Amino acid sequence: MSRYLIGITGMGTNPHVPCFLDAAKALAAALRRLGHDVAYADTEERAKGGRLIIFGSGNLLQADGALGPSEVIPDDAIIFNSEQLAAVKDPSYFLQGYLKFRNMHVWDYSQVNIAAMKKLGIERAVHVPLGYVPEMTSITNLPPLRTYSRWPEA
């Protein structure tokens, strides 16, 4: 099977970036269930190789739209989009960064988003719906609450 590296850009520098954690963890668990080797893309793991899946790719770009000086994106990297493109009249604002990655694969949770991307020339967008994996269960089930057929007397 394949080896995947999951990267979340901007961690520690952007207060909104932790919003990607649950999706990244769920994707990692799902890929492992399919028999793939998965690691988080720190410097040590990237040196071992693997196909990079990037969450928060917009954080790779500087204000002028260029990649940051230390950013090297492999040609086979996968960009995971989580922007709600269907919620805006003109999604091109959100996709400016993706246009830099036009030749890469883009995974998206929404068929509607994929249609918006294709209209803007992003042809390699693939629907990858988010789903449940047992590894994401973090709250222990409690026994059912006692139900009353009528309000208890005070």
mmCIF file of C-alpha atoms in Angstrom:
data_model
loop_
_atom_site.group_PDB
_atom_site.id
_atom_site.type_symbol
_atom_site.label_atom_id
_atom_site.label_comp_id
_atom_site.label_asym_id
_atom_site.label_seq_id
_atom_site.Cartn_x
_atom_site.Cartn_y
_atom_site.Cartn_z
ATOM 1 C CA MET A 1 0.000 0.000 0.000
ATOM 2 C CA SER A 2 0.937 3.665 -0.217
ATOM 3 C CA ARG A 3 2.431 5.998 2.353
ATOM 4 C CA TYR A 4 0.685 9.311 2.998
ATOM 5 C CA LEU A 5 1.847 12.336 4.957
ATOM 6 C CA ILE A 6 -0.822 14.640 6.327
ATOM 7 C CA GLY A 7 0.188 18.248 6.748
ATOM 8 C CA ILE A 8 -1.687 21.157 8.286
ATOM 9 C CA THR A 9 -0.175 24.471 7.258
ATOM 10 C CA GLY A 10 0.049 27.436 9.590
ATOM 11 C CA MET A 11 -0.129 25.400 12.810
ATOM 12 C CA GLY A 12 1.092 27.566 15.677
ATOM 13 C CA THR A 13 0.983 30.780 13.632
ATOM 14 C CA ASN A 14 -2.691 31.070 12.689
ATOM 15 C CA PRO A 15 -5.364 30.779 15.417
ATOM 16 C CA HIS A 16 -7.907 29.308 12.979
ATOM 17 C CA VAL A 17 -5.767 26.389 11.820
ATOM 18 C CA PRO A 18 -6.795 23.900 14.565
ATOM 19 C CA CYS A 19 -10.165 23.678 12.784
ATOM 20 C CA PHE A 20 -8.455 21.201 10.413
ATOM 21 C CA LEU A 21 -7.414 18.766 13.152
ATOM 22 C CA ASP A 22 -10.525 16.587 13.258
ATOM 23 C CA ALA A 23 -10.742 16.252 9.470
ATOM 24 C CA ALA A 24 -7.029 15.420 9.287
ATOM 25 C CA LYS A 25 -7.314 12.821 12.068
ATOM 26 C CA ALA A 26 -10.392 11.247 10.464
ATOM 27 C CA LEU A 27 -8.660 11.070 7.086
ATOM 28 C CA ALA A 28 -5.575 9.499 8.662
ATOM 29 C CA ALA A 29 -7.706 6.871 10.419
ATOM 30 C CA ALA A 30 -9.651 6.094 7.224
ATOM 31 C CA LEU A 31 -6.453 5.700 5.182
ATOM 32 C CA ARG A 32 -5.011 3.376 7.852
ATOM 33 C CA ARG A 33 -8.196 1.295 7.756
ATOM 34 C CA LEU A 34 -7.633 0.939 4.008
ATOM 35 C CA GLY A 35 -4.163 -0.450 4.731
ATOM 36 C CA HIS A 36 -2.052 2.633 4.006
ATOM 37 C CA ASP A 37 0.854 3.873 6.083
ATOM 38 C CA VAL A 38 0.034 7.377 7.386
ATOM 39 C CA ALA A 39 2.123 9.886 9.310
ATOM 40 C CA TYR A 40 1.863 13.563 10.118
ATOM 41 C CA ALA A 41 4.137 15.634 7.904
ATOM 42 C CA ASP A 42 6.777 16.951 10.240
ATOM 43 C CA THR A 43 10.325 17.412 8.942
ATOM 44 C CA GLU A 44 11.474 13.964 10.058
ATOM 45 C CA GLU A 45 8.543 12.140 8.442
ATOM 46 C CA ARG A 46 8.798 14.141 5.194
ATOM 47 C CA ALA A 47 12.402 12.972 4.888
ATOM 48 C CA LYS A 48 11.120 9.353 4.849
ATOM 49 C CA GLY A 49 8.922 10.094 1.834
ATOM 50 C CA GLY A 50 5.248 9.672 1.062
ATOM 51 C CA ARG A 51 2.488 11.496 -0.768
ATOM 52 C CA LEU A 52 1.635 14.756 0.982
ATOM 53 C CA ILE A 53 -1.996 15.700 1.726
ATOM 54 C CA ILE A 54 -2.247 19.374 2.673
ATOM 55 C CA PHE A 55 -4.947 20.983 4.825
ATOM 56 C CA GLY A 56 -4.996 24.797 4.920
ATOM 57 C CA SER A 57 -3.086 25.307 1.696
ATOM 58 C CA GLY A 58 -4.097 28.983 1.651
ATOM 59 C CA ASN A 59 -1.652 29.466 4.534
ATOM 60 C CA LEU A 60 1.228 28.560 2.209
ATOM 61 C CA LEU A 61 0.763 31.750 0.213
ATOM 62 C CA GLN A 62 2.071 35.214 0.963
ATOM 63 C CA ALA A 63 -0.035 38.357 0.500
ATOM 64 C CA ASP A 64 1.101 38.647 -3.125
ATOM 65 C CA GLY A 65 -0.079 35.105 -3.885
ATOM 66 C CA ALA A 66 3.430 33.645 -4.143
ATOM 67 C CA LEU A 67 4.563 30.631 -2.158
ATOM 68 C CA GLY A 68 6.471 31.464 0.983
ATOM 69 C CA PRO A 69 10.270 31.230 0.607
ATOM 70 C CA SER A 70 10.531 28.029 2.655
ATOM 71 C CA GLU A 71 7.571 26.260 1.037
ATOM 72 C CA VAL A 72 8.286 23.399 -1.341
ATOM 73 C CA ILE A 73 5.220 21.521 -2.517
ATOM 74 C CA PRO A 74 5.854 18.181 -4.219
ATOM 75 C CA ASP A 75 4.243 17.795 -7.648
ATOM 76 C CA ASP A 76 2.212 14.797 -6.463
ATOM 77 C CA ALA A 77 0.794 16.576 -3.378
ATOM 78 C CA ILE A 78 -2.952 16.503 -2.720
ATOM 79 C CA ILE A 79 -4.700 19.662 -1.566
ATOM 80 C CA PHE A 80 -7.711 19.050 0.727
ATOM 81 C CA ASN A 81 -10.202 21.894 0.317
ATOM 82 C CA SER A 82 -12.508 22.726 3.196
ATOM 83 C CA GLU A 83 -13.738 26.144 2.068
ATOM 84 C CA GLN A 84 -17.512 26.428 1.587
ATOM 85 C CA LEU A 85 -17.377 27.567 -2.011
ATOM 86 C CA ALA A 86 -21.097 27.152 -2.649
ATOM 87 C CA ALA A 87 -21.880 29.671 0.096
ATOM 88 C CA VAL A 88 -20.443 32.636 -1.807
ATOM 89 C CA LYS A 89 -21.422 34.276 -5.093
ATOM 90 C CA ASP A 90 -17.866 34.414 -6.402
ATOM 91 C CA PRO A 91 -15.707 31.539 -5.130
ATOM 92 C CA SER A 92 -12.691 32.728 -7.113
ATOM 93 C CA TYR A 93 -11.513 34.703 -4.044
ATOM 94 C CA PHE A 94 -11.174 31.485 -2.041
ATOM 95 C CA LEU A 95 -9.654 29.655 -4.973
ATOM 96 C CA GLN A 96 -6.860 32.117 -5.771
ATOM 97 C CA GLY A 97 -4.414 29.908 -3.931
ATOM 98 C CA TYR A 98 -5.715 26.769 -5.595
ATOM 99 C CA LEU A 99 -5.031 28.273 -8.992
ATOM 100 C CA LYS A 100 -1.336 28.119 -8.028
ATOM 101 C CA PHE A 101 -1.836 24.398 -7.467
ATOM 102 C CA ARG A 102 -3.938 23.887 -10.620
ATOM 103 C CA ASN A 103 -1.981 20.807 -11.721
ATOM 104 C CA MET A 104 -2.296 19.020 -8.382
ATOM 105 C CA HIS A 105 -5.113 16.838 -7.181
ATOM 106 C CA VAL A 106 -7.666 18.595 -4.993
ATOM 107 C CA TRP A 107 -9.867 16.566 -2.659
ATOM 108 C CA ASP A 108 -13.114 18.152 -1.521
ATOM 109 C CA TYR A 109 -15.993 17.104 0.718
ATOM 110 C CA SER A 110 -18.647 18.704 -1.513
ATOM 111 C CA GLN A 111 -19.823 17.918 -5.060
ATOM 112 C CA VAL A 112 -21.024 21.530 -5.352
ATOM 113 C CA ASN A 113 -17.533 22.802 -4.522
ATOM 114 C CA ILE A 114 -16.054 20.539 -7.188
ATOM 115 C CA ALA A 115 -18.407 22.021 -9.792
ATOM 116 C CA ALA A 116 -17.291 25.537 -8.769
ATOM 117 C CA MET A 117 -13.636 24.542 -9.059
ATOM 118 C CA LYS A 118 -14.106 23.028 -12.488
ATOM 119 C CA LYS A 119 -15.727 26.263 -13.712
ATOM 120 C CA LEU A 120 -12.530 28.051 -12.684
ATOM 121 C CA GLY A 121 -10.275 25.551 -14.438
ATOM 122 C CA ILE A 122 -9.346 23.267 -11.559
ATOM 123 C CA GLU A 123 -9.892 19.965 -13.348
ATOM 124 C CA ARG A 124 -8.317 17.507 -10.923
ATOM 125 C CA ALA A 125 -10.841 17.937 -8.118
ATOM 126 C CA VAL A 126 -12.175 14.709 -6.612
ATOM 127 C CA HIS A 127 -15.077 14.161 -4.218
ATOM 128 C CA VAL A 128 -13.817 12.722 -0.918
ATOM 129 C CA PRO A 129 -16.757 12.867 1.498
ATOM 130 C CA LEU A 130 -16.128 13.105 5.196
ATOM 131 C CA GLY A 131 -17.497 10.229 7.219
ATOM 132 C CA TYR A 132 -17.340 8.473 10.539
ATOM 133 C CA VAL A 133 -14.468 6.313 11.713
ATOM 134 C CA PRO A 134 -14.539 4.730 15.177
ATOM 135 C CA GLU A 135 -11.117 6.183 15.991
ATOM 136 C CA MET A 136 -12.750 9.618 16.207
ATOM 137 C CA THR A 137 -14.996 8.615 19.097
ATOM 138 C CA SER A 138 -13.624 10.525 22.050
ATOM 139 C CA ILE A 139 -16.575 10.687 24.434
ATOM 140 C CA THR A 140 -17.556 7.588 26.352
ATOM 141 C CA ASN A 141 -21.223 6.662 26.050
ATOM 142 C CA LEU A 142 -23.142 7.138 29.256
ATOM 143 C CA PRO A 143 -26.092 5.023 30.320
ATOM 144 C CA PRO A 144 -29.433 6.473 29.215
ATOM 145 C CA LEU A 145 -30.892 9.151 31.445
ATOM 146 C CA ARG A 146 -33.794 8.090 33.567
ATOM 147 C CA THR A 147 -37.010 9.072 31.887
ATOM 148 C CA TYR A 148 -40.159 10.078 33.716
ATOM 149 C CA SER A 149 -43.681 9.429 32.642
ATOM 150 C CA ARG A 150 -44.573 12.609 34.514
ATOM 151 C CA TRP A 151 -42.621 15.349 36.229
ATOM 152 C CA PRO A 152 -41.305 14.324 39.611
ATOM 153 C CA GLU A 153 -43.022 15.982 42.511
ATOM 154 C CA ALA A 154 -41.118 18.789 44.159
#
